[in-house]
Coordinates of C-alpha atoms and ligand atoms in Angstrom, one line a residue:
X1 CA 16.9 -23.0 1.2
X2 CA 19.6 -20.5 2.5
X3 CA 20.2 -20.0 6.3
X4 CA 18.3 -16.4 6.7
X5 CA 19.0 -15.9 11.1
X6 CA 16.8 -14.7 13.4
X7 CA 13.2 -13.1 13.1
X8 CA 13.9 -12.6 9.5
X9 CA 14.4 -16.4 9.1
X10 CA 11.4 -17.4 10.9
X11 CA 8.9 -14.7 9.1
X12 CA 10.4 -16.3 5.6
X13 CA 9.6 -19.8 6.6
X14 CA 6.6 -19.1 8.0
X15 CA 5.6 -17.4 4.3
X16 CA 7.5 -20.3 2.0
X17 CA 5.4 -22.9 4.5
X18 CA 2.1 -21.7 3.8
X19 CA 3.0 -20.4 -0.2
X20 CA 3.4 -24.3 -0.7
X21 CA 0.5 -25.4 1.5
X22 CA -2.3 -22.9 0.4
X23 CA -1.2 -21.5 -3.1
X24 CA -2.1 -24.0 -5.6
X25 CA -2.0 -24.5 -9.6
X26 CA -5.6 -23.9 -9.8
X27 CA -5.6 -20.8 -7.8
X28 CA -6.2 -17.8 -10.0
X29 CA -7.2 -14.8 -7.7
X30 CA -4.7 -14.1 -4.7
X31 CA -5.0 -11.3 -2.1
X32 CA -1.5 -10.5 -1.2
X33 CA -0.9 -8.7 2.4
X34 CA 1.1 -6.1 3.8
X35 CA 3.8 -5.8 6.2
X36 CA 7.4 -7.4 6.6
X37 CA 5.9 -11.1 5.8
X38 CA 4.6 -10.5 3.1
X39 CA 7.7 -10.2 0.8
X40 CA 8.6 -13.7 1.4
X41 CA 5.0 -14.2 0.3
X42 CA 5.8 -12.7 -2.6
X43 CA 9.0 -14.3 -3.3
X44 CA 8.0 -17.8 -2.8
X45 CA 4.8 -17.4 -5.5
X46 CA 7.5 -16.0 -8.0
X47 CA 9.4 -19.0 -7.5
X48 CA 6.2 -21.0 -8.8
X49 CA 7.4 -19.8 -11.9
X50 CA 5.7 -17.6 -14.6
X51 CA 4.1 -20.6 -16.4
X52 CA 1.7 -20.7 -13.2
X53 CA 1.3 -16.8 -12.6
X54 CA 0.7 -15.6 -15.9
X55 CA -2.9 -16.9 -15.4
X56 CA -3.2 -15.2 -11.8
X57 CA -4.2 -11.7 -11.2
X58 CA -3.1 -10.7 -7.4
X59 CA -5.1 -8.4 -5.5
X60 CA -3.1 -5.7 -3.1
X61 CA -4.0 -5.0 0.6
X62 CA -2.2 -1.3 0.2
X63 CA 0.5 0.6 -1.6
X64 CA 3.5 -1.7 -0.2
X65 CA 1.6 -4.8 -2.1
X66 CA 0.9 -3.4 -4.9
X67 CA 4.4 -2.1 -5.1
X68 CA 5.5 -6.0 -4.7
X69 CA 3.2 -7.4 -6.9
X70 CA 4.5 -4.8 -9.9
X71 CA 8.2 -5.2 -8.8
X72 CA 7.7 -9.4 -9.4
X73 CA 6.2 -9.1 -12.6
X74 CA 2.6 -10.2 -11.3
X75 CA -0.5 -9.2 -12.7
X76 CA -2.2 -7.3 -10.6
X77 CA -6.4 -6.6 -9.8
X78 CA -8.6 -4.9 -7.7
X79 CA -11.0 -6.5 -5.6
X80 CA -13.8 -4.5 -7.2
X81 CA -13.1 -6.5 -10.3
X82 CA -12.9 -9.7 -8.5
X83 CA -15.4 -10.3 -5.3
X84 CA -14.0 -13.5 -4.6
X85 CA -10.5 -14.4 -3.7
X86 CA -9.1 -17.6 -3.8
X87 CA -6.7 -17.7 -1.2
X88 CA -5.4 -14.4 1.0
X89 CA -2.5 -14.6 2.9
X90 CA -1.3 -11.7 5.6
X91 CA 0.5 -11.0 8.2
X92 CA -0.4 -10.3 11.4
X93 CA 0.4 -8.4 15.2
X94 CA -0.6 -10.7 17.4
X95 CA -2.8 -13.9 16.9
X96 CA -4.5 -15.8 20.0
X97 CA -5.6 -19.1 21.0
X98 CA -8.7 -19.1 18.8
X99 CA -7.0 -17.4 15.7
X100 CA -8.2 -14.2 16.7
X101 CA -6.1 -11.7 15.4
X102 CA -4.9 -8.2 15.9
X103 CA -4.0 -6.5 12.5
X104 CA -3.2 -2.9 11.2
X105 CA 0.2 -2.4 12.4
X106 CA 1.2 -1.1 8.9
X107 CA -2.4 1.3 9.5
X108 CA -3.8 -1.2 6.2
X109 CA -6.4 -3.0 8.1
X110 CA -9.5 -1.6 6.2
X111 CA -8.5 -3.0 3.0
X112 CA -6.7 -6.2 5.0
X113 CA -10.2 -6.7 6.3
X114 CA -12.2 -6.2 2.7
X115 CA -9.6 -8.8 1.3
X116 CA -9.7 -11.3 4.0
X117 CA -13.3 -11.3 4.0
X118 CA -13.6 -11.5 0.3
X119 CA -10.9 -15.0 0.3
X120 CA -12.5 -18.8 0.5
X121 CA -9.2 -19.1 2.3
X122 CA -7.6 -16.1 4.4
X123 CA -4.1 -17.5 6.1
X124 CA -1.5 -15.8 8.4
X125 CA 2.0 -15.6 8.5
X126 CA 4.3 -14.6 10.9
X127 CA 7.3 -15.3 13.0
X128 CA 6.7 -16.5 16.7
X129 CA 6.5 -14.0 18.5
X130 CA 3.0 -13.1 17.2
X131 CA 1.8 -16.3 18.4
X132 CA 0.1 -15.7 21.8
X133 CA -2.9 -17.4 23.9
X134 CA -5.1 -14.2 24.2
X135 CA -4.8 -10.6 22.0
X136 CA -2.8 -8.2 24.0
X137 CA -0.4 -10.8 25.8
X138 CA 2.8 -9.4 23.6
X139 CA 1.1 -6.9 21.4
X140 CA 1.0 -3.6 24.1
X141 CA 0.3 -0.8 21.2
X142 CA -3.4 -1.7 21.4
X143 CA -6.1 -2.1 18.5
X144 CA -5.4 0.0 15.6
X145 CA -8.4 1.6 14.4
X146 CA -9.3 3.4 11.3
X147 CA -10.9 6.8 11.6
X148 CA -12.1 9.6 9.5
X149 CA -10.1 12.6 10.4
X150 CA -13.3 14.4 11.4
X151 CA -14.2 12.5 13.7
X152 CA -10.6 11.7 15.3
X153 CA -11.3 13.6 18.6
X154 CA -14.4 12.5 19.7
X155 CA -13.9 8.8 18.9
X156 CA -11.0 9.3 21.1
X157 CA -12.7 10.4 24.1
X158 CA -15.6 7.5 23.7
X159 CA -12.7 5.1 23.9
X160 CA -11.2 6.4 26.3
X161 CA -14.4 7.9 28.7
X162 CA -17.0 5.1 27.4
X163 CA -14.8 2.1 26.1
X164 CA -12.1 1.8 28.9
X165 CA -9.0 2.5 27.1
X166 CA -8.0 5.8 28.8
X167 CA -4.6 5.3 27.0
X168 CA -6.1 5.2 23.5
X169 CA -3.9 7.3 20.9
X170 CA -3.6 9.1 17.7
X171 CA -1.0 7.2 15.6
X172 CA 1.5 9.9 15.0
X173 CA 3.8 9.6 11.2
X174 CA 7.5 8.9 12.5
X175 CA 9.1 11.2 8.8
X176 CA 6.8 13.8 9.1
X177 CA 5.0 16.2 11.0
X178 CA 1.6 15.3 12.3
X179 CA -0.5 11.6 12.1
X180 CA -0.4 8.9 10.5
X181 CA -2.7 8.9 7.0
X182 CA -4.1 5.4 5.6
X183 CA -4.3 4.5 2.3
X184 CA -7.5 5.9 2.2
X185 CA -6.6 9.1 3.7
X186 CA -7.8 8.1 7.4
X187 CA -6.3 8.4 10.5
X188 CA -5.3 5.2 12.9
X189 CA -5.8 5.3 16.6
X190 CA -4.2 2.8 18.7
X191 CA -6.4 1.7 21.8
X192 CA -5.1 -0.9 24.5
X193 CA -7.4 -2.8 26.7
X194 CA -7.0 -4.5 29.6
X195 CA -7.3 -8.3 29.4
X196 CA -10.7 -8.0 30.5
X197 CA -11.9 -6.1 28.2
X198 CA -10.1 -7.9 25.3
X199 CA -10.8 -11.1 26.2
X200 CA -14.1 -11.7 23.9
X201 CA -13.1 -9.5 20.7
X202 CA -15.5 -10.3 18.7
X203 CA -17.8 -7.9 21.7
X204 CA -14.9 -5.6 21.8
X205 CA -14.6 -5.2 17.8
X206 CA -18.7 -4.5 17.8
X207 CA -18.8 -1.9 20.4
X208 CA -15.6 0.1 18.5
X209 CA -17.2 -0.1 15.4
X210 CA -20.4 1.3 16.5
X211 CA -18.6 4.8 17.7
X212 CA -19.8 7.0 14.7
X213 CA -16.5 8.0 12.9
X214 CA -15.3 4.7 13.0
X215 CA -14.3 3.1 9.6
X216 CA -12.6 -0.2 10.5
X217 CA -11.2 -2.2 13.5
X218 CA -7.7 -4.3 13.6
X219 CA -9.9 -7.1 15.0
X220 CA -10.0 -10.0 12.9
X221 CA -12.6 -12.4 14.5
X222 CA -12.9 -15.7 13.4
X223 CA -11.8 -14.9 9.7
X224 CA -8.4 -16.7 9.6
X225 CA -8.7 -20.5 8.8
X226 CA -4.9 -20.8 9.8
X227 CA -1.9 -19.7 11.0
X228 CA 1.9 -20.1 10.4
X229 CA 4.8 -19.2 12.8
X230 CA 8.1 -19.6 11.9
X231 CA 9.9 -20.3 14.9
X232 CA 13.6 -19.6 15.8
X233 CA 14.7 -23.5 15.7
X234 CA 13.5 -23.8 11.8
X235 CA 10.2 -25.4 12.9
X236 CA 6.6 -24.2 12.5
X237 CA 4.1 -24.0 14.4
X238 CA 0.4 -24.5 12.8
X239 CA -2.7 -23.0 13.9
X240 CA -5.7 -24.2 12.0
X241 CA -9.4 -24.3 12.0
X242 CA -10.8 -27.6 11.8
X243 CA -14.7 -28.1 12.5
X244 CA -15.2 -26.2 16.0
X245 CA -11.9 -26.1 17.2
X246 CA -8.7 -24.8 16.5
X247 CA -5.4 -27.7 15.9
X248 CA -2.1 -26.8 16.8
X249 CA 0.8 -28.6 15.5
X250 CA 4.2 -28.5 14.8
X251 CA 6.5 -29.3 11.4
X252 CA 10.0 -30.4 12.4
X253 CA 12.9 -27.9 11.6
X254 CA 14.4 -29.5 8.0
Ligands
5RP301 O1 -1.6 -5.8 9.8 C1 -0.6 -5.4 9.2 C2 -0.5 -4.1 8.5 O2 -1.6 -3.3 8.7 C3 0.5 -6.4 9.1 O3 0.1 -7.5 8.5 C4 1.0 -6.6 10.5 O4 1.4 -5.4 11.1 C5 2.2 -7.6 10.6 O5 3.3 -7.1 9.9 P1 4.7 -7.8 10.0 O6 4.7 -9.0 9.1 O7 5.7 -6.7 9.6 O8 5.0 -8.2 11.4

């Protein structure tokens, strides 16, 4: 493989890593994530060859997905046609010591969520710096959340008057005037928490959801089975579920 420096480096061998690990001949139905990862998801399954993936259909998290699924000549599906996924792998924010995960930096955590859920498998890829002991260490935008316009405003005060995250934001659209719209024509609030409040999300993600208005949460709670890090001396570093706990080890640099 070709020297690729940097973060970009360490996100593509995190993606080849796991691609050769988790994507296997008898894998038919693939849930391919969004964000900068993914394209080196993308790449590496190409480079299985089209003898293997002309018998796959691959199932999009969002419009950048599907957009790299068409570009590589993939065969893509819906998970309404296919309630069970294979293997999904995504990227991810931030992922802590119990493979916890923040998600929905690219606003695409609904359908993320949907796919993740729907996989046997559901894996992570990312480049160190998303690899942190507890959510919020490095990740300071806070928990994306998924709201229907509606109900934007008053969602926003009960997080920040009931929930404790008096810094809790509507994600505003960097090209254009006004806030950020999902996929499926939502709006995304960003919410930090204090480590306190953070540090048992699976409590966190069921109070958020219960605020009427809310459609999903960027907490992904005991969904991942592993994670993969590229990290900035070619290594990896592996997070994985095994019975109760969670393994972390490392692959030398080639
Ligand atoms: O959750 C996501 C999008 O909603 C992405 O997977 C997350 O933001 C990570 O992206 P990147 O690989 O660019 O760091």
């Amino acid at each position: 493989m070709s020297q690729l420096p940097g973060i970009e480096g360490a996100k593509r061998l995190a993606a080849y890593t796991a691609v050769d690990k988790h994507i296997l001949p008898h894998h038919k139905i693939i849930g391919i994530g969004s964000g900068s990862t993914v394209p080196y998801v993308v790449e590496r399954i190409t480079q299985q060859g089209t003898e293997l993936n002309k018998g796959r259909i691959f199932i999009p998290t969002g419009f950048q997905s599907k957009e790299l699924i068409i570009e590589a000549g993939l065969n893509l599906g819906d998970v309404d046609q296919f309630l069970t996924i294979d293997v999904t792998i995504d990227g991810a924010d931030e992922v802590d010591a119990q493979l916890n995960c923040i998600k929905g930096g690219g606003a695409c955590h609904l359908r993320e969520k949907v796919l993740a859920e729907a996989a046997k498998t559901f894996i992570i890829v990312a480049d160190y710096r998303k690899n942190g002991k507890y959510l919020g260490e490095n990740f300071a935008h806070g928990v994306p959340i998924e709201v229907v316009p509606f109900a934007y405003a008053k969602v926003l005060q009960n997080l920040r008057s009931v929930l404790g995250s008096p810094n809790a934001s509507l994600r505003m659209a960097k090209a254009k005037a006004g806030p950020v719209v999902t996929d499926n024509a939502n709006f995304v609030i960003d919410a930090p928490f204090s480590r306190d409040l953070i540090k048992d999300p699976s409590s966190l993600l069921t109070k958020i959801k219960l605020l009427t208005g809310v459609v999903e949460v960027g907490l992904f709670c005991n969904i991942a089975q592993a994670a993969y890090f590229g990290n900035q001396d070619g290594s990896v570093t592996i997070k994985r579920v095994e019975g109760t706990k969670v393994i972390e080890e490392s692959i030398a640099a080639s």
